[in-house]
């Protein structure tokens, strides 16, 4: 009696479960982002009146959370199921989309360096548009306040940019108590203060400009960003490299798994 041994190719369990482990984290993170986004919308009553989405004139941070969560969830799902079911279609979709995102990131980085003045102008216009919509959305309001507090800045280029907002504008005949003021996040605070004075910016811009330095930040947030970037280029570069490496690892695992599956099918 003769026994024959067939050397059939097998899918590597190592790559298969590495791929699954890599993606389950992103799948769960995507689900968490989506849940957080819908929770934020429910708190604002958007889910009860979806027309509110179209009425917002500024940037709603919830959209960013939902888009990032949605893309992450779909990619995580494709990677997990593709690895467990050895589905070439899902694995190719996963590696293709990751590769496309990587190319978009590189393109955006190159364009930002080449067209610095246009990017600066676009960011300035974007910031001013959101200053105008500051009171329209609580999440946008919190985002701008956090940005101004962390960077010790006020407005896009200067505190007078808050004239773009109807509540803070010095122009017109409106009777807003915040007229000719700035949000509390522009105020220079004492670290010893345990309670935030939300009225500290009232009437500040009615005073002479030379007196502003005592009460509020006079540097614009665009200028603050430009000052911050040169001293933190290494940090930005490290973050970009880490994200790129994670993407490359995902593509490598997916392509290796696809290659193993195709060998088994021969």
Tab-separated table of C-alpha atoms in Angstrom:
chain	number	residue	atom	x	y	z
A	1	UNK	CA	0.000	0.000	0.000
A	2	UNK	CA	1.294	3.417	-0.967
A	3	UNK	CA	0.571	6.652	0.842
A	4	UNK	CA	0.701	9.960	-0.983
A	5	UNK	CA	1.401	13.240	0.765
A	6	UNK	CA	-0.032	16.335	-0.891
A	7	UNK	CA	1.615	19.645	-0.058
A	8	UNK	CA	-1.453	21.857	-0.280
A	9	UNK	CA	-1.015	25.561	0.428
A	10	UNK	CA	-2.791	26.822	3.505
A	11	UNK	CA	-3.863	30.259	4.631
A	12	UNK	CA	-1.523	31.474	7.361
A	13	UNK	CA	-3.364	31.517	10.692
A	14	UNK	CA	-0.846	34.070	11.922
A	15	UNK	CA	-1.693	36.640	9.231
A	16	UNK	CA	-5.386	35.768	9.395
A	17	UNK	CA	-5.773	36.486	13.103
A	18	UNK	CA	-3.352	39.406	13.045
A	19	UNK	CA	-5.580	40.946	10.392
A	20	UNK	CA	-8.661	40.251	12.521
A	21	UNK	CA	-7.073	41.691	15.685
A	22	UNK	CA	-5.846	44.763	13.797
A	23	UNK	CA	-9.338	45.521	12.501
A	24	UNK	CA	-11.501	44.630	15.497
A	25	UNK	CA	-10.055	47.669	17.298
A	26	UNK	CA	-11.030	50.000	14.450
A	27	UNK	CA	-14.421	48.332	14.067
A	28	UNK	CA	-15.253	48.915	17.743
A	29	UNK	CA	-13.798	52.432	17.647
A	30	UNK	CA	-15.928	53.242	14.603
A	31	UNK	CA	-19.047	51.959	16.371
A	32	UNK	CA	-18.189	54.108	19.415
A	33	UNK	CA	-17.739	57.221	17.224
A	34	UNK	CA	-21.072	56.637	15.486
A	35	UNK	CA	-22.835	56.105	18.824
A	36	UNK	CA	-21.252	59.301	20.218
A	37	UNK	CA	-22.297	61.262	17.130
A	38	UNK	CA	-25.931	60.163	17.293
A	39	UNK	CA	-25.972	60.754	21.053
A	40	UNK	CA	-24.749	64.327	20.484
A	41	UNK	CA	-27.441	64.863	17.858
A	42	UNK	CA	-30.123	63.436	20.150
A	43	UNK	CA	-29.017	65.834	22.916
A	44	UNK	CA	-29.462	68.760	20.495
A	45	UNK	CA	-32.820	67.441	19.259
A	46	UNK	CA	-31.557	66.936	15.712
A	47	UNK	CA	-32.911	63.382	15.526
A	48	UNK	CA	-36.410	64.733	16.250
A	49	UNK	CA	-36.074	67.457	13.608
A	50	UNK	CA	-33.600	66.521	10.864
A	51	UNK	CA	-34.140	69.865	9.105
A	52	UNK	CA	-31.830	71.375	11.756
A	53	UNK	CA	-28.921	69.777	9.892
A	54	UNK	CA	-29.547	71.973	6.839
A	55	UNK	CA	-30.186	75.131	8.880
A	56	UNK	CA	-26.724	75.222	10.467
A	57	UNK	CA	-24.519	77.822	8.733
A	58	UNK	CA	-21.243	76.798	10.400
A	59	UNK	CA	-19.341	73.573	10.895
A	60	UNK	CA	-21.046	70.941	13.045
A	61	UNK	CA	-18.284	68.833	14.718
A	62	UNK	CA	-20.747	65.925	14.944
A	63	UNK	CA	-20.505	65.522	11.160
A	64	UNK	CA	-16.752	64.928	11.479
A	65	UNK	CA	-17.321	62.371	14.257
A	66	UNK	CA	-19.949	60.533	12.179
A	67	UNK	CA	-17.900	60.522	8.955
A	68	UNK	CA	-14.725	59.315	10.702
A	69	UNK	CA	-16.761	56.748	12.653
A	70	UNK	CA	-18.584	55.550	9.532
A	71	UNK	CA	-15.415	55.094	7.461
A	72	UNK	CA	-13.607	53.404	10.368
A	73	UNK	CA	-16.572	51.102	11.046
A	74	UNK	CA	-16.904	50.027	7.399
A	75	UNK	CA	-13.164	49.411	7.019
A	76	UNK	CA	-13.011	47.525	10.320
A	77	UNK	CA	-15.987	45.391	9.291
A	78	UNK	CA	-14.471	44.616	5.875
A	79	UNK	CA	-11.113	43.709	7.446
A	80	UNK	CA	-12.582	41.521	10.227
A	81	UNK	CA	-15.089	39.617	8.093
A	82	UNK	CA	-12.698	39.431	5.146
A	83	UNK	CA	-10.031	37.844	7.345
A	84	UNK	CA	-12.323	35.373	9.157
A	85	UNK	CA	-14.255	34.329	6.039
A	86	UNK	CA	-11.170	34.514	3.792
A	87	UNK	CA	-13.154	36.760	1.473
A	88	UNK	CA	-10.882	38.195	-1.225
A	89	UNK	CA	-13.472	40.789	-2.265
A	90	UNK	CA	-13.674	42.368	1.207
A	91	UNK	CA	-9.902	42.233	1.676
A	92	UNK	CA	-9.307	43.968	-1.670
A	93	UNK	CA	-11.899	46.590	-0.756
A	94	UNK	CA	-10.134	47.148	2.591
A	95	UNK	CA	-6.623	47.477	1.130
A	96	UNK	CA	-7.867	49.625	-1.771
A	97	UNK	CA	-9.664	52.141	0.452
A	98	UNK	CA	-6.739	52.330	2.912
A	99	UNK	CA	-4.380	52.935	-0.020
A	100	UNK	CA	-6.697	55.626	-1.412
A	101	UNK	CA	-6.854	57.382	1.990
A	102	UNK	CA	-3.049	57.243	2.237
A	103	UNK	CA	-2.696	58.867	-1.209
A	104	UNK	CA	-5.208	61.564	-0.208
A	105	UNK	CA	-3.196	62.316	2.948
A	106	UNK	CA	0.043	62.629	0.972
A	107	UNK	CA	-1.634	64.839	-1.635
A	108	UNK	CA	-3.136	67.088	1.047
A	109	UNK	CA	0.241	67.415	2.798
A	110	UNK	CA	2.041	68.325	-0.444
A	111	UNK	CA	-0.656	70.827	-1.485
A	112	UNK	CA	-0.593	72.430	1.981
A	113	UNK	CA	3.165	73.006	1.646
A	114	UNK	CA	3.050	74.210	-1.983
A	115	UNK	CA	0.009	76.475	-1.627
A	116	UNK	CA	0.610	77.837	1.863
A	117	UNK	CA	-0.900	81.287	1.241
A	118	UNK	CA	-4.093	79.844	-0.286
A	119	UNK	CA	-4.432	77.354	2.583
A	120	UNK	CA	-3.940	80.159	5.110
A	121	UNK	CA	-6.624	82.224	3.371
A	122	UNK	CA	-9.031	79.260	3.270
A	123	UNK	CA	-8.514	78.521	6.993
A	124	UNK	CA	-9.077	82.203	7.785
A	125	UNK	CA	-12.358	82.274	5.814
A	126	UNK	CA	-13.448	78.989	7.421
A	127	UNK	CA	-12.762	80.360	10.905
A	128	UNK	CA	-14.645	83.595	10.190
A	129	UNK	CA	-17.635	81.656	8.848
A	130	UNK	CA	-17.755	79.661	12.066
A	131	UNK	CA	-17.388	82.768	14.213
A	132	UNK	CA	-20.510	84.048	12.443
A	133	UNK	CA	-22.344	80.808	13.372
A	134	UNK	CA	-20.924	80.660	16.921
A	135	UNK	CA	-24.320	80.770	18.645
A	136	UNK	CA	-26.053	78.451	16.143
A	137	UNK	CA	-24.701	75.188	17.531
A	138	UNK	CA	-23.511	74.268	21.031
A	139	UNK	CA	-20.864	71.816	19.756
A	140	UNK	CA	-19.402	74.437	17.418
A	141	UNK	CA	-19.428	76.924	20.291
A	142	UNK	CA	-17.552	74.510	22.571
A	143	UNK	CA	-15.039	73.745	19.802
A	144	UNK	CA	-14.216	77.426	19.225
A	145	UNK	CA	-14.028	78.095	22.970
A	146	UNK	CA	-11.635	75.170	23.459
A	147	UNK	CA	-9.480	76.322	20.555
A	148	UNK	CA	-9.238	79.879	21.899
A	149	UNK	CA	-8.539	78.783	25.473
A	150	UNK	CA	-5.857	76.239	24.575
A	151	UNK	CA	-4.042	78.530	22.141
A	152	UNK	CA	-4.511	81.777	24.113
A	153	UNK	CA	-6.010	83.477	21.086
A	154	UNK	CA	-9.121	85.406	20.075
A	155	UNK	CA	-10.749	85.516	16.650
A	156	UNK	CA	-9.116	84.476	13.387
A	157	UNK	CA	-6.612	87.332	13.077
A	158	UNK	CA	-7.685	89.624	15.942
A	159	UNK	CA	-10.488	90.134	18.514
A	160	UNK	CA	-12.322	92.492	16.120
A	161	UNK	CA	-13.150	89.418	14.004
A	162	UNK	CA	-16.012	88.893	16.457
A	163	UNK	CA	-17.802	91.720	14.645
A	164	UNK	CA	-18.749	88.941	12.211
A	165	UNK	CA	-21.115	87.563	14.846
A	166	UNK	CA	-24.433	89.344	15.260
A	167	UNK	CA	-24.374	89.020	19.062
A	168	UNK	CA	-20.843	90.405	19.554
A	169	UNK	CA	-20.836	92.958	16.736
A	170	UNK	CA	-20.259	96.612	17.592
A	171	UNK	CA	-22.196	97.556	14.467
A	172	UNK	CA	-25.957	97.808	14.142
A	173	UNK	CA	-28.705	98.659	16.568
A	174	UNK	CA	-29.142	95.279	18.267
A	175	UNK	CA	-29.409	95.273	22.053
A	176	UNK	CA	-27.424	92.136	22.800
A	177	UNK	CA	-25.676	92.296	26.179
A	178	UNK	CA	-22.623	90.832	24.415
A	179	UNK	CA	-22.427	93.766	21.982
A	180	UNK	CA	-18.824	94.932	21.456
A	181	UNK	CA	-17.568	92.041	23.570
A	182	UNK	CA	-15.875	88.686	23.001
A	183	UNK	CA	-16.602	85.156	24.283
A	184	UNK	CA	-15.286	84.263	27.733
A	185	UNK	CA	-12.724	81.946	26.092
A	186	UNK	CA	-10.850	85.050	24.883
A	187	UNK	CA	-10.329	86.256	28.467
A	188	UNK	CA	-7.007	86.026	30.283
A	189	UNK	CA	-7.864	83.958	33.337
A	190	UNK	CA	-6.238	83.711	36.713
A	191	UNK	CA	-5.168	80.074	37.392
A	192	UNK	CA	-6.318	80.548	40.976
A	193	UNK	CA	-9.908	81.167	39.868
A	194	UNK	CA	-12.023	78.033	40.322
A	195	UNK	CA	-15.161	79.507	38.730
A	196	UNK	CA	-15.250	80.598	35.089
A	197	UNK	CA	-16.498	84.158	34.616
A	198	UNK	CA	-18.670	83.834	31.506
A	199	UNK	CA	-19.201	87.627	31.403
A	200	UNK	CA	-15.534	88.634	31.447
A	201	UNK	CA	-15.596	89.585	27.751
A	202	UNK	CA	-18.550	91.984	27.954
A	203	UNK	CA	-17.885	95.485	26.510
A	204	UNK	CA	-14.135	94.778	26.186
A	205	UNK	CA	-13.938	96.164	22.652
A	206	UNK	CA	-15.559	99.439	23.747
A	207	UNK	CA	-12.303	100.269	25.506
A	208	UNK	CA	-9.133	101.571	23.797
A	209	UNK	CA	-7.167	98.783	22.084
A	210	UNK	CA	-4.099	99.389	24.225
A	211	UNK	CA	-6.153	98.323	27.266
A	212	UNK	CA	-7.232	94.986	25.749
A	213	UNK	CA	-3.970	93.242	26.697
A	214	UNK	CA	-4.939	93.374	30.361
A	215	UNK	CA	-8.177	91.435	29.902
A	216	UNK	CA	-8.183	89.372	26.696
A	217	UNK	CA	-5.850	87.623	24.281
A	218	UNK	CA	-5.147	89.909	21.329
A	219	UNK	CA	-3.409	87.348	19.125
A	220	UNK	CA	-5.576	85.727	16.429
A	221	UNK	CA	-5.918	81.937	16.333
A	222	UNK	CA	-4.512	81.697	12.793
A	223	UNK	CA	-1.420	83.585	13.964
A	224	UNK	CA	-1.212	81.360	17.054
A	225	UNK	CA	-1.309	78.275	14.812
A	226	UNK	CA	1.450	79.690	12.612
A	227	UNK	CA	3.565	80.367	15.720
A	228	UNK	CA	2.891	76.866	17.118
A	229	UNK	CA	3.667	74.871	13.973
A	230	UNK	CA	7.419	75.621	13.489
A	231	UNK	CA	8.221	74.545	17.053
A	232	UNK	CA	6.178	71.337	16.762
A	233	UNK	CA	7.115	70.091	13.299
A	234	UNK	CA	8.704	66.948	14.751
A	235	UNK	CA	5.514	66.137	16.671
A	236	UNK	CA	3.390	66.614	13.532
A	237	UNK	CA	5.838	64.522	11.495
A	238	UNK	CA	5.841	61.705	14.080
A	239	UNK	CA	2.020	61.617	14.140
A	240	UNK	CA	1.928	61.487	10.333
A	241	UNK	CA	4.539	58.705	10.212
A	242	UNK	CA	2.712	56.621	12.863
A	243	UNK	CA	-0.604	56.932	10.999
A	244	UNK	CA	1.112	56.049	7.714
A	245	UNK	CA	2.801	53.001	9.269
A	246	UNK	CA	-0.530	51.754	10.653
A	247	UNK	CA	-2.046	52.092	7.200
A	248	UNK	CA	0.890	50.315	5.565
A	249	UNK	CA	0.654	47.455	8.080
A	250	UNK	CA	-3.043	47.066	7.271
A	251	UNK	CA	-2.380	46.995	3.528
A	252	UNK	CA	0.497	44.506	3.970
A	253	UNK	CA	-1.602	42.118	6.084
A	254	UNK	CA	-4.514	42.304	3.642
A	255	UNK	CA	-2.366	41.730	0.541
A	256	UNK	CA	-0.488	38.853	2.210
A	257	UNK	CA	-3.764	37.205	3.178
A	258	UNK	CA	-5.141	37.671	-0.342
A	259	UNK	CA	-2.012	36.032	-1.758
A	260	UNK	CA	-2.384	33.037	0.587
A	261	UNK	CA	-6.081	32.597	-0.283
A	262	UNK	CA	-5.366	32.754	-4.012
A	263	UNK	CA	-2.662	30.072	-3.646
A	264	UNK	CA	-5.162	27.799	-1.911
A	265	UNK	CA	-7.641	28.260	-4.732
A	266	UNK	CA	-5.161	27.126	-7.373
